[in-house]
Amino acid sequence: MRDPDWTPAQMSDQTGRVFVVTGANSGLGLSTTRALARKGARVILGVRDEAKGHRAVSAITAEQPDARLEVSHLDLADLDSVRAFADRLRSGDARPDVLINNAGIMAPPRTLSAQGHELQFATNHLGHFAITGLLLDLLAAGNEPRVVTVTSIDHRQGRLFHDDLTGEHKYSPKGFYNQSKFANAVFGWELHRRLTAADSPVRSLLAHPGYTATNLQTSSPEGMVKLLFGHLLAPLAQAPGRGSLPQLYAATAPGVEGGQFFGPRGIAELRGAPKPVRLAPAALDAGTGRLLWELSERLSGVRFPLPAA
């Protein structure tokens, strides 16, 4: 990587490109959307709360009146909502070049989604798996097409509870958060393997924000997780504008390669400008990739037009 102190100011002009950003109304998603809009990109904000999405658009257009922003309802925990979002995108005039799988929730009490999946696995992984598959053919026709999946340094503590995915028998809020972030990492790498095998023009990349202060740490967690990450450690966290740098770099920088993973370059990858970092060895395991892929296709009902790697 040639830009050790890379910032969005160094981003090339994005005029003519269309980005889809999930969870774009706050935190990392809002910072990502704002930075892209400043460089001329057209951004579709996939948001669960449309009122918050429109407030985000108003805040950005107050700074940049010519920003090209669109709000579209997307509840990643509800696969019917995911399909409806994809259908609206297909029927409109915007053809996506880049999909940024950014949205997430962290450590809520055990909750099931509309389709009966554990809420963190449904929101953080399964919804993103589905929207990627539903938009993949559109992306393949795009300009420098990319899928950027946002994981966490916590993926290194995660594993798949494939025999108890809903937490019916044993549930830990933070343990199932780590599982969902591990699934993000496994998915991003397995997608890269399959895109490469298919000789697809789409590149799959991964990013993580280090330790960044967003409502992720305060809106869903309870008890000690909320106290620790939302309050006691909050002074150590970087601002969302800094935390979004790795995903912005993965989405826009020239010369990045499929399968690359970007995170902060500071101590323990907690903060700082983006740099290439390493996935946990377990996330690179081909057997785990196949297992997660098959589970995700079965649970989501979405099949990718890609051969197994």
CSV table of C-alpha atoms in Angstrom, one decimal:
chain,number,residue,atom,x,y,z
A,1,MET,CA,0.0,0.0,0.0
A,2,ARG,CA,1.5,3.3,-1.1
A,3,ASP,CA,-0.6,5.7,1.1
A,4,PRO,CA,0.5,5.2,4.7
A,5,ASP,CA,-1.5,8.3,5.8
A,6,TRP,CA,-4.4,7.9,3.4
A,7,THR,CA,-7.5,10.1,3.9
A,8,PRO,CA,-10.7,10.6,1.8
A,9,ALA,CA,-9.1,13.8,0.5
A,10,GLN,CA,-6.8,11.5,-1.6
A,11,MET,CA,-9.8,9.6,-3.0
A,12,SER,CA,-10.1,9.9,-6.8
A,13,ASP,CA,-13.2,11.5,-8.3
A,14,GLN,CA,-16.1,9.1,-8.1
A,15,THR,CA,-18.5,11.0,-10.4
A,16,GLY,CA,-20.6,8.5,-12.5
A,17,ARG,CA,-20.2,5.7,-10.0
A,18,VAL,CA,-23.1,4.3,-7.9
A,19,PHE,CA,-22.5,3.0,-4.4
A,20,VAL,CA,-24.9,1.0,-2.2
A,21,VAL,CA,-24.2,1.5,1.5
A,22,THR,CA,-26.1,-0.5,4.1
A,23,GLY,CA,-26.7,1.1,7.5
A,24,ALA,CA,-25.9,4.5,5.9
A,25,ASN,CA,-27.8,6.7,8.3
A,26,SER,CA,-25.4,6.7,11.2
A,27,GLY,CA,-21.9,5.8,12.4
A,28,LEU,CA,-19.5,4.3,9.8
A,29,GLY,CA,-22.2,4.2,7.1
A,30,LEU,CA,-22.9,7.9,7.4
A,31,SER,CA,-19.3,8.8,7.4
A,32,THR,CA,-18.8,6.6,4.3
A,33,THR,CA,-21.7,8.1,2.5
A,34,ARG,CA,-20.6,11.7,3.3
A,35,ALA,CA,-17.1,11.0,2.0
A,36,LEU,CA,-18.3,9.4,-1.2
A,37,ALA,CA,-20.8,12.2,-1.9
A,38,ARG,CA,-18.0,14.8,-1.5
A,39,LYS,CA,-16.2,13.0,-4.4
A,40,GLY,CA,-19.2,13.0,-6.7
A,41,ALA,CA,-20.6,9.5,-6.2
A,42,ARG,CA,-24.2,8.7,-6.3
A,43,VAL,CA,-25.1,6.8,-3.1
A,44,ILE,CA,-28.1,4.7,-2.3
A,45,LEU,CA,-28.6,4.6,1.5
A,46,GLY,CA,-30.0,1.2,2.5
A,47,VAL,CA,-31.6,1.9,5.9
A,48,ARG,CA,-34.0,0.3,8.3
A,49,ASP,CA,-35.4,3.6,9.6
A,50,GLU,CA,-36.2,5.8,6.6
A,51,ALA,CA,-36.8,8.9,8.7
A,52,LYS,CA,-33.3,8.6,10.0
A,53,GLY,CA,-32.1,8.1,6.5
A,54,HIS,CA,-33.7,11.3,5.3
A,55,ARG,CA,-32.3,13.2,8.2
A,56,ALA,CA,-28.8,11.9,7.2
A,57,VAL,CA,-29.4,13.1,3.6
A,58,SER,CA,-30.5,16.5,4.9
A,59,ALA,CA,-27.4,16.8,7.0
A,60,ILE,CA,-25.1,15.9,4.0
A,61,THR,CA,-26.9,18.1,1.5
A,62,ALA,CA,-26.7,21.1,3.9
A,63,GLU,CA,-23.0,20.8,3.5
A,64,GLN,CA,-23.0,19.8,-0.2
A,65,PRO,CA,-26.2,20.8,-2.0
A,66,ASP,CA,-25.3,18.8,-5.2
A,67,ALA,CA,-24.9,15.5,-3.4
A,68,ARG,CA,-26.7,12.6,-5.2
A,69,LEU,CA,-28.3,10.6,-2.4
A,70,GLU,CA,-31.3,8.3,-2.3
A,71,VAL,CA,-32.9,6.6,0.7
A,72,SER,CA,-34.3,3.1,0.3
A,73,HIS,CA,-35.8,0.9,3.1
A,74,LEU,CA,-33.7,-2.1,4.0
A,75,ASP,CA,-34.1,-4.3,7.0
A,76,LEU,CA,-31.3,-6.8,6.7
A,77,ALA,CA,-32.8,-9.0,9.4
A,78,ASP,CA,-35.9,-9.6,7.2
A,79,LEU,CA,-35.2,-11.5,4.0
A,80,ASP,CA,-38.4,-10.2,2.5
A,81,SER,CA,-37.2,-6.6,3.0
A,82,VAL,CA,-33.8,-7.6,1.4
A,83,ARG,CA,-35.6,-8.9,-1.7
A,84,ALA,CA,-37.8,-5.9,-1.9
A,85,PHE,CA,-34.8,-3.6,-1.7
A,86,ALA,CA,-33.1,-5.5,-4.6
A,87,ASP,CA,-36.3,-5.4,-6.7
A,88,ARG,CA,-36.5,-1.6,-6.2
A,89,LEU,CA,-32.9,-1.2,-7.3
A,90,ARG,CA,-33.5,-3.3,-10.4
A,91,SER,CA,-36.5,-1.3,-11.4
A,92,GLY,CA,-34.8,2.0,-11.0
A,93,ASP,CA,-32.2,3.8,-13.1
A,94,ALA,CA,-29.3,3.3,-10.8
A,95,ARG,CA,-26.9,0.4,-11.6
A,96,PRO,CA,-24.6,-0.3,-8.7
A,97,ASP,CA,-20.8,-0.4,-9.1
A,98,VAL,CA,-19.9,-1.0,-5.4
A,99,LEU,CA,-21.8,-2.6,-2.6
A,100,ILE,CA,-20.6,-1.8,0.9
A,101,ASN,CA,-21.9,-4.3,3.4
A,102,ASN,CA,-21.6,-2.0,6.4
A,103,ALA,CA,-24.6,-2.3,8.7
A,104,GLY,CA,-24.5,-4.3,11.9
A,105,ILE,CA,-25.8,-4.8,15.4
A,106,MET,CA,-24.0,-5.9,18.5
A,107,ALA,CA,-24.7,-8.1,21.5
A,108,PRO,CA,-28.5,-7.7,22.0
A,109,PRO,CA,-30.5,-10.1,24.1
A,110,ARG,CA,-31.4,-13.3,22.2
A,111,THR,CA,-33.9,-12.3,19.6
A,112,LEU,CA,-35.1,-14.1,16.4
A,113,SER,CA,-35.6,-12.5,13.0
A,114,ALA,CA,-38.8,-12.5,11.0
A,115,GLN,CA,-37.6,-15.8,9.4
A,116,GLY,CA,-36.5,-17.3,12.7
A,117,HIS,CA,-32.8,-16.7,12.6
A,118,GLU,CA,-30.7,-15.3,15.5
A,119,LEU,CA,-30.8,-11.6,15.0
A,120,GLN,CA,-27.1,-10.8,14.8
A,121,PHE,CA,-26.4,-13.7,12.4
A,122,ALA,CA,-29.4,-12.5,10.3
A,123,THR,CA,-28.5,-8.8,10.3
A,124,ASN,CA,-24.7,-8.9,10.2
A,125,HIS,CA,-24.2,-11.8,7.9
A,126,LEU,CA,-27.3,-13.5,6.3
A,127,GLY,CA,-28.9,-10.3,5.0
A,128,HIS,CA,-25.6,-9.1,3.5
A,129,PHE,CA,-25.1,-12.6,1.9
A,130,ALA,CA,-28.5,-12.3,0.4
A,131,ILE,CA,-28.3,-8.8,-0.9
A,132,THR,CA,-24.9,-9.5,-2.4
A,133,GLY,CA,-26.2,-12.5,-4.3
A,134,LEU,CA,-29.3,-10.6,-5.5
A,135,LEU,CA,-27.2,-7.8,-6.9
A,136,LEU,CA,-24.2,-9.7,-8.2
A,137,ASP,CA,-25.2,-9.7,-11.8
A,138,LEU,CA,-25.8,-5.9,-11.7
A,139,LEU,CA,-22.5,-5.4,-10.1
A,140,ALA,CA,-20.7,-7.5,-12.7
A,141,ALA,CA,-21.8,-5.0,-15.3
A,142,GLY,CA,-20.5,-2.1,-13.3
A,143,ASN,CA,-17.5,0.2,-13.4
A,144,GLU,CA,-14.6,-1.3,-11.3
A,145,PRO,CA,-17.2,-3.4,-9.4
A,146,ARG,CA,-16.5,-4.3,-5.8
A,147,VAL,CA,-18.2,-5.8,-2.8
A,148,VAL,CA,-16.8,-4.6,0.5
A,149,THR,CA,-17.8,-6.6,3.6
A,150,VAL,CA,-17.2,-5.0,6.9
A,151,THR,CA,-16.1,-7.3,9.7
A,152,SER,CA,-14.4,-6.7,13.0
A,153,ILE,CA,-11.2,-7.5,14.8
A,154,ASP,CA,-13.5,-9.7,16.9
A,155,HIS,CA,-13.8,-12.1,14.0
A,156,ARG,CA,-10.6,-13.6,15.4
A,157,GLN,CA,-12.4,-14.8,18.5
A,158,GLY,CA,-15.4,-16.1,16.5
A,159,ARG,CA,-16.5,-19.5,15.3
A,160,LEU,CA,-19.6,-21.0,13.7
A,161,PHE,CA,-22.1,-22.6,16.1
A,162,HIS,CA,-23.4,-24.6,13.1
A,163,ASP,CA,-25.2,-27.0,15.4
A,164,ASP,CA,-27.0,-24.2,17.3
A,165,LEU,CA,-27.2,-21.2,15.0
A,166,THR,CA,-30.2,-19.7,16.8
A,167,GLY,CA,-28.7,-19.9,20.3
A,168,GLU,CA,-31.6,-22.0,21.4
A,169,HIS,CA,-29.5,-24.2,23.7
A,170,LYS,CA,-26.8,-21.7,24.7
A,171,TYR,CA,-26.7,-18.0,23.9
A,172,SER,CA,-24.0,-15.5,24.7
A,173,PRO,CA,-24.7,-12.0,23.3
A,174,LYS,CA,-21.0,-11.2,22.6
A,175,GLY,CA,-20.2,-14.8,21.5
A,176,PHE,CA,-22.9,-14.6,18.9
A,177,TYR,CA,-21.7,-11.2,17.8
A,178,ASN,CA,-18.2,-12.7,17.3
A,179,GLN,CA,-19.8,-15.5,15.3
A,180,SER,CA,-21.5,-13.0,13.0
A,181,LYS,CA,-18.3,-11.1,12.4
A,182,PHE,CA,-16.5,-14.4,11.8
A,183,ALA,CA,-19.2,-15.2,9.2
A,184,ASN,CA,-18.5,-11.8,7.6
A,185,ALA,CA,-14.8,-12.6,7.3
A,186,VAL,CA,-15.5,-16.2,6.0
A,187,PHE,CA,-18.0,-14.9,3.5
A,188,GLY,CA,-15.8,-12.1,2.1
A,189,TRP,CA,-12.9,-14.6,1.5
A,190,GLU,CA,-15.1,-17.4,0.1
A,191,LEU,CA,-16.8,-14.8,-2.2
A,192,HIS,CA,-13.3,-13.8,-3.4
A,193,ARG,CA,-12.5,-17.5,-4.1
A,194,ARG,CA,-15.6,-18.1,-6.1
A,195,LEU,CA,-15.5,-14.8,-8.0
A,196,THR,CA,-11.9,-15.7,-9.0
A,197,ALA,CA,-12.9,-19.2,-10.1
A,198,ALA,CA,-15.6,-17.7,-12.2
A,199,ASP,CA,-13.3,-15.1,-13.7
A,200,SER,CA,-15.7,-12.4,-12.6
A,201,PRO,CA,-14.8,-8.7,-12.8
A,202,VAL,CA,-16.2,-8.2,-9.3
A,203,ARG,CA,-13.7,-8.0,-6.5
A,204,SER,CA,-14.5,-9.0,-3.0
A,205,LEU,CA,-12.7,-7.1,-0.3
A,206,LEU,CA,-12.9,-6.9,3.5
A,207,ALA,CA,-12.4,-4.1,6.0
A,208,HIS,CA,-12.7,-3.5,9.8
A,209,PRO,CA,-12.9,-0.2,11.6
A,210,GLY,CA,-10.8,-1.0,14.7
A,211,TYR,CA,-12.3,0.5,17.8
A,212,THR,CA,-14.6,3.2,16.7
A,213,ALA,CA,-17.3,5.1,18.7
A,214,THR,CA,-20.7,4.4,17.1
A,215,ASN,CA,-24.1,3.6,18.3
A,216,LEU,CA,-23.2,-0.1,17.8
A,217,GLN,CA,-21.9,-0.1,21.3
A,218,THR,CA,-24.9,1.5,22.9
A,219,SER,CA,-28.1,0.8,20.9
A,220,SER,CA,-28.3,-3.0,21.3
A,221,PRO,CA,-26.0,-4.3,24.1
A,222,GLU,CA,-27.0,-4.6,27.7
A,223,GLY,CA,-25.2,-5.1,31.0
A,224,MET,CA,-21.4,-5.4,31.0
A,225,VAL,CA,-21.0,-5.3,27.3
A,226,LYS,CA,-22.7,-1.9,27.1
A,227,LEU,CA,-20.9,-0.6,30.2
A,228,LEU,CA,-17.5,-1.7,28.9
A,229,PHE,CA,-17.7,-0.8,25.2
A,230,GLY,CA,-20.2,2.0,25.4
A,231,HIS,CA,-18.9,3.8,28.4
A,232,LEU,CA,-15.7,2.7,30.1
A,233,LEU,CA,-13.6,2.2,27.0
A,234,ALA,CA,-15.3,5.0,24.9
A,235,PRO,CA,-12.5,7.6,25.5
A,236,LEU,CA,-10.1,5.2,23.7
A,237,ALA,CA,-12.3,5.0,20.5
A,238,GLN,CA,-11.7,6.9,17.4
A,239,ALA,CA,-14.4,8.9,15.6
A,240,PRO,CA,-16.5,7.3,12.8
A,241,GLY,CA,-14.8,9.5,10.2
A,242,ARG,CA,-11.5,7.7,11.0
A,243,GLY,CA,-13.1,4.3,11.5
A,244,SER,CA,-14.6,4.4,8.0
A,245,LEU,CA,-11.2,4.8,6.3
A,246,PRO,CA,-10.5,1.1,5.8
A,247,GLN,CA,-13.8,0.5,4.0
A,248,LEU,CA,-13.5,3.7,2.0
A,249,TYR,CA,-10.1,2.6,0.9
A,250,ALA,CA,-11.2,-0.9,0.0
A,251,ALA,CA,-14.2,0.6,-2.0
A,252,THR,CA,-12.3,3.2,-4.0
A,253,ALA,CA,-8.5,3.0,-4.0
A,254,PRO,CA,-7.0,2.0,-7.3
A,255,GLY,CA,-4.9,-1.1,-7.4
A,256,VAL,CA,-6.5,-3.1,-4.6
A,257,GLU,CA,-6.8,-6.8,-5.2
A,258,GLY,CA,-9.7,-9.2,-4.5
A,259,GLY,CA,-9.4,-10.9,-1.2
A,260,GLN,CA,-7.5,-8.0,0.5
A,261,PHE,CA,-8.4,-7.0,4.0
A,262,PHE,CA,-7.9,-3.5,5.4
A,263,GLY,CA,-7.9,-2.2,8.9
A,264,PRO,CA,-6.3,0.6,11.0
A,265,ARG,CA,-2.5,0.7,11.1
A,266,GLY,CA,-2.2,1.7,14.8
A,267,ILE,CA,-1.4,-0.6,17.7
A,268,ALA,CA,-3.5,-3.7,17.8
A,269,GLU,CA,-5.3,-2.4,14.7
A,270,LEU,CA,-7.5,-0.3,17.0
A,271,ARG,CA,-7.1,3.1,15.2
A,272,GLY,CA,-5.3,4.9,12.5
A,273,ALA,CA,-5.1,5.2,8.7
A,274,PRO,CA,-5.9,2.0,6.7
A,275,LYS,CA,-3.4,-0.7,5.9
A,276,PRO,CA,-3.6,-4.3,4.7
A,277,VAL,CA,-4.1,-6.7,7.6
A,278,ARG,CA,-4.6,-10.4,8.0
A,279,LEU,CA,-7.7,-12.5,8.4
A,280,ALA,CA,-7.7,-15.1,11.1
A,281,PRO,CA,-6.4,-18.5,9.7
A,282,ALA,CA,-9.8,-20.1,10.6
A,283,ALA,CA,-11.6,-17.6,8.3
A,284,LEU,CA,-9.4,-18.8,5.3
A,285,ASP,CA,-10.3,-22.5,5.8
A,286,ALA,CA,-11.9,-23.8,2.6
A,287,GLY,CA,-14.1,-26.3,4.4
A,288,THR,CA,-15.5,-23.6,6.7
A,289,GLY,CA,-16.1,-21.4,3.7
A,290,ARG,CA,-18.1,-24.2,1.9
A,291,LEU,CA,-20.1,-25.0,5.1
A,292,LEU,CA,-21.1,-21.3,5.7
A,293,TRP,CA,-21.9,-20.8,2.0
A,294,GLU,CA,-24.2,-23.9,1.9
A,295,LEU,CA,-25.8,-22.9,5.2
A,296,SER,CA,-26.4,-19.3,4.0
A,297,GLU,CA,-27.9,-20.4,0.6
A,298,ARG,CA,-30.2,-22.7,2.4
A,299,LEU,CA,-31.3,-20.2,5.1
A,300,SER,CA,-31.6,-17.2,2.8
A,301,GLY,CA,-33.0,-19.0,-0.3
A,302,VAL,CA,-30.5,-17.0,-2.4
A,303,ARG,CA,-28.2,-18.9,-4.7
A,304,PHE,CA,-25.2,-17.1,-6.3
A,305,PRO,CA,-24.5,-17.6,-10.1
A,306,LEU,CA,-21.0,-18.8,-9.2
A,307,PRO,CA,-19.3,-22.2,-9.2
A,308,ALA,CA,-17.8,-23.5,-6.0
A,309,ALA,CA,-14.1,-22.5,-5.8
